[in-house]
Short mmCIF file of C-alpha atoms and ligand atoms in Angstrom, two decimals:
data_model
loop_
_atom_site.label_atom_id
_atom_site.label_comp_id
_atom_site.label_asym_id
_atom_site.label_seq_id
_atom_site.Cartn_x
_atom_site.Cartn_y
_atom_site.Cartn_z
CA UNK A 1304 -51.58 4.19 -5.49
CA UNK A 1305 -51.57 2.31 -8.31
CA UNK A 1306 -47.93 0.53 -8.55
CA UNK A 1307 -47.65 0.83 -12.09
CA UNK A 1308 -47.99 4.38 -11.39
CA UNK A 1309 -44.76 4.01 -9.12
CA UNK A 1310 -43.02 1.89 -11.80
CA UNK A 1311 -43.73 4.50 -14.31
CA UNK A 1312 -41.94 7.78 -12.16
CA UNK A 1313 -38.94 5.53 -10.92
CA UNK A 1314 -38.13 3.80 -15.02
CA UNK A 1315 -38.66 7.49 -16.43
CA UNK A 1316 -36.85 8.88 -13.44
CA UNK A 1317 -33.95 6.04 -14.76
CA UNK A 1318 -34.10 7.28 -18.27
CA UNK A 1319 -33.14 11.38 -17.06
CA UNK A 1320 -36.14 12.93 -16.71
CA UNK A 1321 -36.38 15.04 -13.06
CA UNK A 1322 -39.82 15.05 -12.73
CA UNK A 1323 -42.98 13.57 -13.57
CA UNK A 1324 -46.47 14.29 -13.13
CA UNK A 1325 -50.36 13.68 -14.87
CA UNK A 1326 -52.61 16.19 -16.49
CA UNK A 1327 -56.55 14.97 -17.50
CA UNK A 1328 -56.85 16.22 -20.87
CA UNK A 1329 -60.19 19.05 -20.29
CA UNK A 1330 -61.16 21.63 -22.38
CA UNK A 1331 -58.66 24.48 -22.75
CA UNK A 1332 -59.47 28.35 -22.24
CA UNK A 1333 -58.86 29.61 -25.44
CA UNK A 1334 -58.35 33.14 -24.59
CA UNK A 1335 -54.99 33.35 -23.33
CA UNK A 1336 -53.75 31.85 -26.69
CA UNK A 1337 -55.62 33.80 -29.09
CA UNK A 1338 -55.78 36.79 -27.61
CA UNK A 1339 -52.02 36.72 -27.57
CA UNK A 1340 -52.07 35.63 -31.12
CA UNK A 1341 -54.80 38.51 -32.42
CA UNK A 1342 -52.41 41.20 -30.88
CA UNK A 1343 -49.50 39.67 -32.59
CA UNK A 1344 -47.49 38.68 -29.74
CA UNK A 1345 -46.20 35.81 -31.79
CA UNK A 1346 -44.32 38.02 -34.00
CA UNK A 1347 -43.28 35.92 -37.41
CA UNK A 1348 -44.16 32.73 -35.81
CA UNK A 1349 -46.60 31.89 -38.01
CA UNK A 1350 -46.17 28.36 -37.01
CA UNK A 1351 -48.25 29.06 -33.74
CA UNK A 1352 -50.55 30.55 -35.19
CA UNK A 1353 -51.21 27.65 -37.74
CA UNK A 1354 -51.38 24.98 -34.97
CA UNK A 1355 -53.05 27.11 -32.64
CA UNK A 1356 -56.22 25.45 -32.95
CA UNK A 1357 -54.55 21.69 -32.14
CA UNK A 1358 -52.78 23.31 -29.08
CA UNK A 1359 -55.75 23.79 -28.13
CA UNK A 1360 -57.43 20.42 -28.50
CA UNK A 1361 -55.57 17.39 -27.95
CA UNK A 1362 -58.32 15.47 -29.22
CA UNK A 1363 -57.06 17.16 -32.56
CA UNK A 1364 -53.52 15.88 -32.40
CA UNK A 1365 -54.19 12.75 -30.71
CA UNK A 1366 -57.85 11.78 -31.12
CA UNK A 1367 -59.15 10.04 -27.94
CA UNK A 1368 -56.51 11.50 -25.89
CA UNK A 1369 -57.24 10.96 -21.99
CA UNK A 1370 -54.20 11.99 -20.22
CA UNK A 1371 -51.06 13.93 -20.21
CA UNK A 1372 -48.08 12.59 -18.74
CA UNK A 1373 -45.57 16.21 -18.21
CA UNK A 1374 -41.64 15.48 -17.89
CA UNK A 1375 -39.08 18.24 -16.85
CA UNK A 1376 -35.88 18.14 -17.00
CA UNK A 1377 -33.31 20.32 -14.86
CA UNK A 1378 -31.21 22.08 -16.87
CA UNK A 1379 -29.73 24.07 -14.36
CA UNK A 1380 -25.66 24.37 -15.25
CA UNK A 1381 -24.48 25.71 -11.39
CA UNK A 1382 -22.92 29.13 -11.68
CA UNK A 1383 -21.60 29.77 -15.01
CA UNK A 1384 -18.83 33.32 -15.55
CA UNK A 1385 -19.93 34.77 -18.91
CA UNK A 1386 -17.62 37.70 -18.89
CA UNK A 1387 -18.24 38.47 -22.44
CA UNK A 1388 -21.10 37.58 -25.07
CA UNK A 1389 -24.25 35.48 -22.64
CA UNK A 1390 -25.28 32.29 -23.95
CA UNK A 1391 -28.88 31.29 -22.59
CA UNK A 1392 -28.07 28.75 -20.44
CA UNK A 1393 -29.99 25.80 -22.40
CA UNK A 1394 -27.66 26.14 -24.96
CA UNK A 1395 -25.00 25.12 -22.84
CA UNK A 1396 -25.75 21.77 -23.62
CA UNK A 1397 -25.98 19.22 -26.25
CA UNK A 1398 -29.17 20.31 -28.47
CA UNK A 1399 -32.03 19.03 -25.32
CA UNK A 1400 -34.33 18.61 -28.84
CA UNK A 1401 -31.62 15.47 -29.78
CA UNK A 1402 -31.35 14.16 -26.31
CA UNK A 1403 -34.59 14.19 -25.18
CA UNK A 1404 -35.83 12.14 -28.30
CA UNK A 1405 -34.17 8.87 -27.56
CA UNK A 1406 -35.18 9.05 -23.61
CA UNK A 1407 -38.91 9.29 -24.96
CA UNK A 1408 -39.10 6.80 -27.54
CA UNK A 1409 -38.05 4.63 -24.51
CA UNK A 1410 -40.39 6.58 -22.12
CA UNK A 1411 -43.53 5.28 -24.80
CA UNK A 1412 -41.45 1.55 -24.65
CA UNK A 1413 -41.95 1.84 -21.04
CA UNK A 1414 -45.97 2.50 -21.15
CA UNK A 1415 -46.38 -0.20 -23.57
CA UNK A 1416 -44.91 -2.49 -21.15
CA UNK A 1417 -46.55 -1.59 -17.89
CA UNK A 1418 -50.13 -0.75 -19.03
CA UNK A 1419 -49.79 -2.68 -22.55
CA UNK A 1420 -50.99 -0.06 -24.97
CA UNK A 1421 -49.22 -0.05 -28.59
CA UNK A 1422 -47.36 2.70 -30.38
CA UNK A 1423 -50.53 4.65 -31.45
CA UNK A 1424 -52.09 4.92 -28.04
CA UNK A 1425 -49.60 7.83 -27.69
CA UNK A 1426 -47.45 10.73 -28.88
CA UNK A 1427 -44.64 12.57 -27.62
CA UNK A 1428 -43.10 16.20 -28.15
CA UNK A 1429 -40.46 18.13 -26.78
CA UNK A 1430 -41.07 21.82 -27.08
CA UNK A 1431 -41.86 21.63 -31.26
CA UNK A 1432 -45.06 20.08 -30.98
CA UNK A 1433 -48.68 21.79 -30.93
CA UNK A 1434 -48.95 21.31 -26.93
CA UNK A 1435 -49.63 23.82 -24.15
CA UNK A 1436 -46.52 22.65 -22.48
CA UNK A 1437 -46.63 24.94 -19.80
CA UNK A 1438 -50.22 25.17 -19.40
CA UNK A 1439 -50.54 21.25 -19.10
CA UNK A 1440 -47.59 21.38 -16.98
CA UNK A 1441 -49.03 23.88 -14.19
CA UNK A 1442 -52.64 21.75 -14.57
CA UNK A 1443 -50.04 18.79 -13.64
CA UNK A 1444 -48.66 20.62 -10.89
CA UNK A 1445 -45.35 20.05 -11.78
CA UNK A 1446 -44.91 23.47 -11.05
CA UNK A 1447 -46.83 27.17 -11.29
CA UNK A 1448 -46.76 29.99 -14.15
CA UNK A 1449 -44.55 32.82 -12.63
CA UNK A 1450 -45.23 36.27 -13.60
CA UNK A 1451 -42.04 35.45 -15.98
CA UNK A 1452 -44.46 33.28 -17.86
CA UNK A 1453 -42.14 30.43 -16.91
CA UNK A 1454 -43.54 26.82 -15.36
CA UNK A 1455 -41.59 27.67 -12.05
CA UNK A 1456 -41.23 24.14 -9.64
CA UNK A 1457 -40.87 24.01 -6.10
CA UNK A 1458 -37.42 21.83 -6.44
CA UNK A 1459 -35.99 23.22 -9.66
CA UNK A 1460 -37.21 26.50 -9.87
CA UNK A 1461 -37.67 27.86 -13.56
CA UNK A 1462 -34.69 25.96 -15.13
CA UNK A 1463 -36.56 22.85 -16.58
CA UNK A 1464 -37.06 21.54 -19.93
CA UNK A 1465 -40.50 20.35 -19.88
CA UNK A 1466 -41.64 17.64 -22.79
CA UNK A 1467 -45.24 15.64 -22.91
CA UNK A 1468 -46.58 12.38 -23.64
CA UNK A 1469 -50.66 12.48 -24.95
CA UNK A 1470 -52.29 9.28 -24.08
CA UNK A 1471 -55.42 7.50 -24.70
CA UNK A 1472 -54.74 6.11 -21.07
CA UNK A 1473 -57.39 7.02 -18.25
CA UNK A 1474 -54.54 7.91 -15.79
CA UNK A 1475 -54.90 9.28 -12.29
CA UNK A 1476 -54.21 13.09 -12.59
CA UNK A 1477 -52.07 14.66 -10.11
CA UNK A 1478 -53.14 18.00 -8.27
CA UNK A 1479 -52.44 21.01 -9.32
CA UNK A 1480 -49.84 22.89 -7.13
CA UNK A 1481 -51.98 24.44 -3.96
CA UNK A 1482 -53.91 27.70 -4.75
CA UNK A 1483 -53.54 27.48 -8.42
CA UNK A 1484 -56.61 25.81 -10.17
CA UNK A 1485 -56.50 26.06 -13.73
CA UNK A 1486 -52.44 26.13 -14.58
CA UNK A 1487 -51.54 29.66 -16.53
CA UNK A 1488 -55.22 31.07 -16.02
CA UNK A 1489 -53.82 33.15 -13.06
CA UNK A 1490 -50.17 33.46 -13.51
CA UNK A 1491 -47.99 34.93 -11.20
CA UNK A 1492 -50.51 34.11 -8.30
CA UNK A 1493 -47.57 32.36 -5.94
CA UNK A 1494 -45.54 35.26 -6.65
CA UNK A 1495 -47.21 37.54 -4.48
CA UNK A 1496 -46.11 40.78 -4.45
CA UNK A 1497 -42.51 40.36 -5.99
CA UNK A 1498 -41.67 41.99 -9.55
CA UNK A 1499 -38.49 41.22 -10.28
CA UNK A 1500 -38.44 39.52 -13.99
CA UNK A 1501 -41.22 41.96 -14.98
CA UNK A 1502 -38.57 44.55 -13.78
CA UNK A 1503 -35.69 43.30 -15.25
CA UNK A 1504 -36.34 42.83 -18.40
CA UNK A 1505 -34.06 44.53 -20.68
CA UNK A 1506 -36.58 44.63 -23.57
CA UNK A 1507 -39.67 45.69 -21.52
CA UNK A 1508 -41.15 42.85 -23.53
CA UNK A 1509 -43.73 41.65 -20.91
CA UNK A 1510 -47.25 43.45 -21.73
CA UNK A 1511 -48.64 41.87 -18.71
CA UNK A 1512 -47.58 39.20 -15.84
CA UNK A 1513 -47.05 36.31 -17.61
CA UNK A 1514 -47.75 37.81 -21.38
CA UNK A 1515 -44.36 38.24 -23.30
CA UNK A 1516 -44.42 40.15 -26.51
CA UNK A 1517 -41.91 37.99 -28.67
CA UNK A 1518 -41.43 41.23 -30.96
CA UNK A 1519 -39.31 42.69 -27.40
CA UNK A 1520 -38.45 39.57 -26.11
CA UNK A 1521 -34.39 38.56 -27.12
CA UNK A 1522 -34.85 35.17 -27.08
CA UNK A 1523 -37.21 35.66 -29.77
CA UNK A 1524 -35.29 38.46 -31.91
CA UNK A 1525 -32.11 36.16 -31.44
CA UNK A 1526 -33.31 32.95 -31.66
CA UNK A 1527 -36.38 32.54 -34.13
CA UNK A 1528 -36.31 36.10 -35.55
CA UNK A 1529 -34.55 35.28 -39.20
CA UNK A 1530 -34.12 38.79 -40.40
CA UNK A 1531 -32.93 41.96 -39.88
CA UNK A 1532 -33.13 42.69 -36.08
CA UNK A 1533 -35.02 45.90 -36.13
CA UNK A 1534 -32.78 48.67 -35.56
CA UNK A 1535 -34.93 49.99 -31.94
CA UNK A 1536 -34.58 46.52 -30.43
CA UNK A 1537 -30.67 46.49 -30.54
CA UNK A 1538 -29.08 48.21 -27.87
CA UNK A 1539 -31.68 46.34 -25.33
CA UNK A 1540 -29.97 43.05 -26.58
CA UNK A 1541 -26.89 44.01 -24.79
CA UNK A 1542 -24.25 40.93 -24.41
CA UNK A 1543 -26.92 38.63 -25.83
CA UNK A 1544 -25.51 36.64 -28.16
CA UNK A 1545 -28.14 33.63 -28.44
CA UNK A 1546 -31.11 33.95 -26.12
CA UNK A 1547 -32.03 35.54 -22.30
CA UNK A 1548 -32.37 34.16 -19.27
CA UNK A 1549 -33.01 37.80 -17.18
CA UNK A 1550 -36.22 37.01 -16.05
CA UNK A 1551 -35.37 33.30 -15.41
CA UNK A 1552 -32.13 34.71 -13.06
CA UNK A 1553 -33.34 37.26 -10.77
CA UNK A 1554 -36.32 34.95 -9.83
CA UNK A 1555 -36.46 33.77 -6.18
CA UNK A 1556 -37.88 30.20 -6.56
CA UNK A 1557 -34.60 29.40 -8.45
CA UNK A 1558 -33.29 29.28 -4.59
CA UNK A 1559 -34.00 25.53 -4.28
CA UNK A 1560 -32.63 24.61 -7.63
CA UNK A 1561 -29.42 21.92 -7.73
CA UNK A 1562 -27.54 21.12 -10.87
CA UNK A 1563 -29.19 18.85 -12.79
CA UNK A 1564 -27.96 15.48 -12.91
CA UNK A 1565 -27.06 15.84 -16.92
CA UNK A 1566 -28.25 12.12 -17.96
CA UNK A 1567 -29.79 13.57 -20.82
CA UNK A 1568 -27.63 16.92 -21.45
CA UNK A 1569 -23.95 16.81 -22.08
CA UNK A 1570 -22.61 19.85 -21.23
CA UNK A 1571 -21.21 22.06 -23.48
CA UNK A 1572 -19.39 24.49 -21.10
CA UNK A 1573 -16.70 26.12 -23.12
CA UNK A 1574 -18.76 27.82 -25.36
CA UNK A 1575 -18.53 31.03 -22.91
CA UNK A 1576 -14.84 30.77 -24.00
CA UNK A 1577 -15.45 31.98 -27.24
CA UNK A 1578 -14.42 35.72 -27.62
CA UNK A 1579 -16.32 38.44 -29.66
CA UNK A 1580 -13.31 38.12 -31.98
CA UNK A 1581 -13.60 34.34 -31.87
CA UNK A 1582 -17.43 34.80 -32.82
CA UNK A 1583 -17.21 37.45 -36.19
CA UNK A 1584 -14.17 35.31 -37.57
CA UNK A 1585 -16.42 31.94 -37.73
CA UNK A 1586 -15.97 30.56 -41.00
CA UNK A 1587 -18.88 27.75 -41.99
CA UNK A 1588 -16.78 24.84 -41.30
CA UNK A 1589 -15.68 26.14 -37.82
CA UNK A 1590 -19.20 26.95 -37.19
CA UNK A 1591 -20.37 23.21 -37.92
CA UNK A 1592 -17.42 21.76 -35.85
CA UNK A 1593 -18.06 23.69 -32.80
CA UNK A 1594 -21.79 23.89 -32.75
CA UNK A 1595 -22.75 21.20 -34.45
CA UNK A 1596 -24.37 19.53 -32.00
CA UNK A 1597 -26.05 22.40 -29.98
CA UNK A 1598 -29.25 24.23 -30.40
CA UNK A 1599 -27.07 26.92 -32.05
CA UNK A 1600 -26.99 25.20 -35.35
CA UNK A 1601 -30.03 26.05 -36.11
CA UNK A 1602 -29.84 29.62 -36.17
CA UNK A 1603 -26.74 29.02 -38.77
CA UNK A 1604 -24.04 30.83 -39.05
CA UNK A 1605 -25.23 34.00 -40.74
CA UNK A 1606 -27.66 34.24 -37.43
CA UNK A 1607 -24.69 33.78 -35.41
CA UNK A 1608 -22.69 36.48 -36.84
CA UNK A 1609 -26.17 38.88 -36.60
CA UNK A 1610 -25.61 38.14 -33.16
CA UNK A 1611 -22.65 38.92 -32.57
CA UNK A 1612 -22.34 42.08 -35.01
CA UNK A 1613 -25.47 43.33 -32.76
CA UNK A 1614 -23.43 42.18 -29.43
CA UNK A 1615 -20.36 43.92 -30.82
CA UNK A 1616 -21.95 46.96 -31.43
CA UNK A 1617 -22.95 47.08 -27.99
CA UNK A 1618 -20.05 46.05 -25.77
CA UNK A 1619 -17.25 45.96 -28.18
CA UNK A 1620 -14.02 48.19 -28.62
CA UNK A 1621 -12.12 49.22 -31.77
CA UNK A 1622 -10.16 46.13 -31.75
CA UNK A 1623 -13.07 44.62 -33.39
CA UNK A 1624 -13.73 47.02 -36.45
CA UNK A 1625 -10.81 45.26 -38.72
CA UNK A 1626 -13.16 42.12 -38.57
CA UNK A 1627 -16.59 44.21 -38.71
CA UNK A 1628 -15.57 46.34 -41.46
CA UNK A 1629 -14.50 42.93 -43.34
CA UNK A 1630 -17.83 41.66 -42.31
CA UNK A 1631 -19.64 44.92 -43.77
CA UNK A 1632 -18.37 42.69 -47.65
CA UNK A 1633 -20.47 39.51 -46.40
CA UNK A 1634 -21.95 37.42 -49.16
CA UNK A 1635 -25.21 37.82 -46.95
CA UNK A 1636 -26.97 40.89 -46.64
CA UNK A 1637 -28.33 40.40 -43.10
CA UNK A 1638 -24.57 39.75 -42.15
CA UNK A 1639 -23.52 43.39 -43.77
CA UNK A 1640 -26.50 45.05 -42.63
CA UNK A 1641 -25.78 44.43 -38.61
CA UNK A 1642 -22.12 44.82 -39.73
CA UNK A 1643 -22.29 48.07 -41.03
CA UNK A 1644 -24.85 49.43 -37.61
CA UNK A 1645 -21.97 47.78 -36.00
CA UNK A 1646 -19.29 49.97 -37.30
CA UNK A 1647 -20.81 53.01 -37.08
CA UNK A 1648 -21.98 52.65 -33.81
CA UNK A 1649 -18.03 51.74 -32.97
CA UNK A 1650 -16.19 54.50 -35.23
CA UNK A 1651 -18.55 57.23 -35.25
CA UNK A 1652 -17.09 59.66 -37.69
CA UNK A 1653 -14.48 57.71 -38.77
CA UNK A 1654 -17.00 55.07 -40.02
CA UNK A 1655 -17.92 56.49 -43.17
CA UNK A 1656 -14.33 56.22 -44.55
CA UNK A 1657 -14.13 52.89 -42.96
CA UNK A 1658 -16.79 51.72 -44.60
CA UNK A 1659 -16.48 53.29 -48.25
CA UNK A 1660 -15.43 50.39 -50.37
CA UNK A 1661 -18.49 48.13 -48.62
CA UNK A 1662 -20.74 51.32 -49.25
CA UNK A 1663 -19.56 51.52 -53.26
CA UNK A 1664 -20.57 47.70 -53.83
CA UNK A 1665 -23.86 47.84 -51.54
CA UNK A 1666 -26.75 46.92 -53.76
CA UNK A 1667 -29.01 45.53 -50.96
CA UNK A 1668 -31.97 48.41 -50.12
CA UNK A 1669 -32.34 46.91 -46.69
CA UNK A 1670 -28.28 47.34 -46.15
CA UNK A 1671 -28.11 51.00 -47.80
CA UNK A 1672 -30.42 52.23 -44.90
CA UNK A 1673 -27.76 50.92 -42.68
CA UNK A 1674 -25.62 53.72 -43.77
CA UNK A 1675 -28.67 55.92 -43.16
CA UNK A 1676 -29.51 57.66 -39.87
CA UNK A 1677 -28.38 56.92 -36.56
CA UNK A 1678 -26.93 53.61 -35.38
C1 B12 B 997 -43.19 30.11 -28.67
C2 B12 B 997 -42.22 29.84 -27.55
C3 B12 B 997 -41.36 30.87 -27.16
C4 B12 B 997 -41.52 32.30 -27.68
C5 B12 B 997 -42.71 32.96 -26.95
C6 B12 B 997 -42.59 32.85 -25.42
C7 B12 B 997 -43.91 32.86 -24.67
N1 B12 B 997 -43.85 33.36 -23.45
O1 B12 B 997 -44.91 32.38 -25.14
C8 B12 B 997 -40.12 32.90 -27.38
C9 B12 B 997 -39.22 32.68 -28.60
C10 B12 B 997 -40.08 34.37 -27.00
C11 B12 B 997 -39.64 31.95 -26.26
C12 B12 B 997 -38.68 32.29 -25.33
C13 B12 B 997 -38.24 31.46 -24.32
N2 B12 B 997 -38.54 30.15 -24.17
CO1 B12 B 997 -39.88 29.23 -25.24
N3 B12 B 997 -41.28 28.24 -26.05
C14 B12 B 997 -42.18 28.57 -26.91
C15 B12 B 997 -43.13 27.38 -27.18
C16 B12 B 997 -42.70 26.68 -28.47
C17 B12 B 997 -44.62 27.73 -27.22
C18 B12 B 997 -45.07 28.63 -26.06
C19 B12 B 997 -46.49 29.12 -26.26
O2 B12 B 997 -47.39 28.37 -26.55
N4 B12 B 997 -46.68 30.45 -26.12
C20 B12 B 997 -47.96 31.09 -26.26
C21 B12 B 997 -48.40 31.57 -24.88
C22 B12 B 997 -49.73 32.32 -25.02
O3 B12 B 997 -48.58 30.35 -24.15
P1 B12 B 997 -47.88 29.96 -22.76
O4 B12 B 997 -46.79 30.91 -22.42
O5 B12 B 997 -47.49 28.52 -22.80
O6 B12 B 997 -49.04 30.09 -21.68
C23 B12 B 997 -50.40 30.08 -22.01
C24 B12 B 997 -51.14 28.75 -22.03
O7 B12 B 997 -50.50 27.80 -21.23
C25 B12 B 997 -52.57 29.12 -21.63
N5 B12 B 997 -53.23 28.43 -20.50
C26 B12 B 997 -53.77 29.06 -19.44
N6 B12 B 997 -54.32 28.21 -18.61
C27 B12 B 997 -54.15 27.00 -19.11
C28 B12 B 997 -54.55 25.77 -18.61
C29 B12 B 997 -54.28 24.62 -19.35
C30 B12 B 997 -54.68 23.30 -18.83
C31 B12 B 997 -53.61 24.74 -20.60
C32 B12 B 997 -53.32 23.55 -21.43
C33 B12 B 997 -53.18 26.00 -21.08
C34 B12 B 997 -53.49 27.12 -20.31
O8 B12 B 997 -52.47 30.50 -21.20
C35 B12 B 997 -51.13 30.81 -20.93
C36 B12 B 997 -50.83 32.29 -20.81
O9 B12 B 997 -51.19 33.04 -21.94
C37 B12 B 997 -42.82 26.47 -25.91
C38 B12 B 997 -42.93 24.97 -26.14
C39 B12 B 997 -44.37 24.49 -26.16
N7 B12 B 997 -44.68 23.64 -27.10
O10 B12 B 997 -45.17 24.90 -25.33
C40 B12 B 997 -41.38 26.89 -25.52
C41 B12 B 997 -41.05 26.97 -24.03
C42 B12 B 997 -42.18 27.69 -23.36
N8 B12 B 997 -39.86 27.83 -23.99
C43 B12 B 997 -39.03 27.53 -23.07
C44 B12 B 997 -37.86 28.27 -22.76
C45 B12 B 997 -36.81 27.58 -21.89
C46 B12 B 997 -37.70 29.58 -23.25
C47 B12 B 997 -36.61 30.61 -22.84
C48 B12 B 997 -36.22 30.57 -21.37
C49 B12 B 997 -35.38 30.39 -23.75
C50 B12 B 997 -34.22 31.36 -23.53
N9 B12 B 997 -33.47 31.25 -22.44
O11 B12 B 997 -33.97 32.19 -24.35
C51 B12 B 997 -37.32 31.95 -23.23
C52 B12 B 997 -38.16 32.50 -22.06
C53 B12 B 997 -39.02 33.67 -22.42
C54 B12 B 997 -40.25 33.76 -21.49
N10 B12 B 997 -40.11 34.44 -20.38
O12 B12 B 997 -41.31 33.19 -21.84
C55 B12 B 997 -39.48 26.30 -22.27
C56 B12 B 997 -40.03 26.77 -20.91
C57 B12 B 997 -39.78 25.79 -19.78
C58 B12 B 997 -40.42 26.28 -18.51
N11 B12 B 997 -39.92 25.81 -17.39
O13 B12 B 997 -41.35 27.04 -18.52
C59 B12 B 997 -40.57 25.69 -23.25
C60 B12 B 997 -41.72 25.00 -22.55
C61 B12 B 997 -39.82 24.70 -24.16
C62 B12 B 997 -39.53 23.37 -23.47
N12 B12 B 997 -40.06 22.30 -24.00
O14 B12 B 997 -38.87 23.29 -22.48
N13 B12 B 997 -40.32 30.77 -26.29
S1 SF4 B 998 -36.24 36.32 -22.04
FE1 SF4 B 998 -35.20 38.31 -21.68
S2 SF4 B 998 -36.12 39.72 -23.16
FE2 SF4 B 998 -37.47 37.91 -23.06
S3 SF4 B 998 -39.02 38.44 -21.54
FE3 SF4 B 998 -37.36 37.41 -20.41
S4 SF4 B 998 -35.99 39.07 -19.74
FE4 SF4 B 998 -37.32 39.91 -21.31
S1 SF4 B 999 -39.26 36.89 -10.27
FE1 SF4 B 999 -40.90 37.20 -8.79
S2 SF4 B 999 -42.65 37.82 -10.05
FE2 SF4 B 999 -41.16 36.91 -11.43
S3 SF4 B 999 -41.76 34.76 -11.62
FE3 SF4 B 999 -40.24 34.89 -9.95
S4 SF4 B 999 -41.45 35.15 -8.07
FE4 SF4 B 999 -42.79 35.60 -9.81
#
């Protein structure tokens, strides 16, 4: 083997990231993507649907692109109570989009140095750029597409961040892991017969092994989703309060996994401290000071408190109407609109009188059918 090669895997290895491994750039099958696309599966993403045709030509974002170098990083926190609202467990960390930046501007440092290429022989992305990540990643063989359409590895099981560096450099490509040829073409193939994330699913949001319909999926409707969560999708979303990892827990690869080693992810364990209560009584400067520099701020706060009106509806008691009825008088109407499902879900006939003086100022047509039907 090349020894630059080894050089490479043991400075990146330095730098955080768990694993490391070469894709040839090749032509892409463009089904998967746009058939998922055509039948919507995207939801209001319109973002993948605008890069859809880079993502699937590399040449397009990096012209001349030979290679692609596939990083993961293991997220995995060790096991985590979350008695009351569920965090995904990648937002138990410092925001990996942050952290990850600074290892790869000195991952490209790095491949300047040992095979003397410049700044534009190469591009990097971490999950927000137009790449296949988990398509280049099983063609890699850093791991395999599971039936939970996650890149699943051997030693980390599903709970990696994956990021990519597109090269002009002719490197040696590694092999695909055994029995799986053309990454996510077949996925689920090493899963054999089990079903378990397909099963488990609160949503029912996979229309096929490996195919998730972001318009069921909670990571979508809590994360991305910026509106009104529509009303039939709520009671699946359970104790969700930012993102799902169902169909990432109950799989059996995630046997092997160890914690990760955190170079590149402080941890931000206490958030699974914060109450309900805590949640609905954020105010915007405690929002900024406690999630300021987690993945959460991006949602903002009036996503947060979606969340959690949605959550409390769901799992709550009638401790928590004082603060949802207040909440029903938000200054934003997605806030009052979950508020008011919230109550009414919680008080049942008492919510109407609950909820009067809200009801008398409502002006927002998407909050007056709120009051409307059944919560
Ligand atoms: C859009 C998106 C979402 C959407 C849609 C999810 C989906 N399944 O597509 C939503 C918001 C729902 C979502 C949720 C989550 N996501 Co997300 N998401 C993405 C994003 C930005 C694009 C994914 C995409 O292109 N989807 C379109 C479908 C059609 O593509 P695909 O699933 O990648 O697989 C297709 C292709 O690879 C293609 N294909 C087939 N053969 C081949 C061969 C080759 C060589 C190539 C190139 C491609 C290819 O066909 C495949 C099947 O249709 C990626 C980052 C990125 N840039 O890739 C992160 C990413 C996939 N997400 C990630 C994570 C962690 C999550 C969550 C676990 C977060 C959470 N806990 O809430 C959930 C998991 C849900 C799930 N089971 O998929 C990680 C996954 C890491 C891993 N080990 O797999 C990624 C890679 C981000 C990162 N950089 O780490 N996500
Ligand atoms: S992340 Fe949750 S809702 Fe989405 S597909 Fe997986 S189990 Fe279903
Ligand atoms: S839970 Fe079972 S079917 Fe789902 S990805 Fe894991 S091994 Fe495959």
């Amino acid at each position: 083997m090349d020894p630059r090669r080894e050089a490479l895997r043991r400075r990146l290895a330095e730098l955080g990231f768990d694993d490391m491994r070469v894709a040839q750039v090749g032509p892409v099958s463009p089904a998967p993507l746009r058939d998922w696309l055509a039948a919507g599966r995207h939801a209001d993403m319109a973002w993948m649907e605008r890069t859809a045709e880079k993502r699937l030509d590399p040449g397009l974002v990096l012209p001349g692109a030979r290679s692609v170098i596939m990083l993961g990083v293991n997220y995995w926190p060790g096991v985590l109570r979350q008695d009351g609202p569920v965090w995904a467990r990648y937002a138990l960390h410092e925001d990996y989009h942050d952290t990850m930046k600074p290892a790869l501007v000195a991952a490209g440092r790095v491949l300047e140095e040992l095979y003397g290429v410049t700044g534009e022989d190469y591009r990097y992305y971490v999950d927000t750029g137009p790449v296949l990540e988990r398509g280049w990643a099983a063609k890699a063989g850093l791991g395999f597409a599971g039936k939970n359409a996650m890149l699943i590895s051997r030693r980390h099981g599903n709970w990696l961040f994956l990021a990519s560096i597109l090269t002009r450099l002719e490197l040696a490509p590694d092999a695909p892991v055994r029995r799986q040829q053309s990454g996510f073409a077949d996925p689920g193939l090493l899963c054999g017969k089990c079903t378990r994330c397909l099963d488990a699913c609160p949503t029912q949001a996979f229309a096929a092994p490996g195919v998730v319909d972001s318009r069921r999926c909670i990571s979508y409707l809590t994360i991305e989703h910026k509106g009104v969560i529509p009303r039939e999708m709520r009671a699946g979303i359970g104790r969700h309060i930012y993102g799902c990892d169902v169909c990432l827990e109950v799989c059996p690869w995630n046997r092997f996994a160890q914690e990760g080693r955190r170079l590149l992810l402080a941890a931000r364990f206490e958030l699974p401290q914060l109450t309900l209560a805590d949640l609905l009584a954020l105010t915007p400067e405690s929002f900024a000071t406690i999630f300021r520099k987690t993945a959460i701020k991006r949602l903002k706060l009036a996503g947060l408190l979606r969340n959690a009106c949605v959550v409390a509806g769901n799992s709550g008691g009638p401790d928590l109407l004082p603060a949802l009825v207040r909440l029903a008088e938000h200054p934003l109407p997605v806030v009052r609109a979950h508020a008011v499902w919230a109550v009414r879900r919680l008080a049942g006939e008492r919510a109407t009188r609950m909820l009067n003086d809200a009801r008398n100022s409502e002006a927002d047509a998407a909050v007056m059918m709120e009051y409307q039907g059944e919560a």
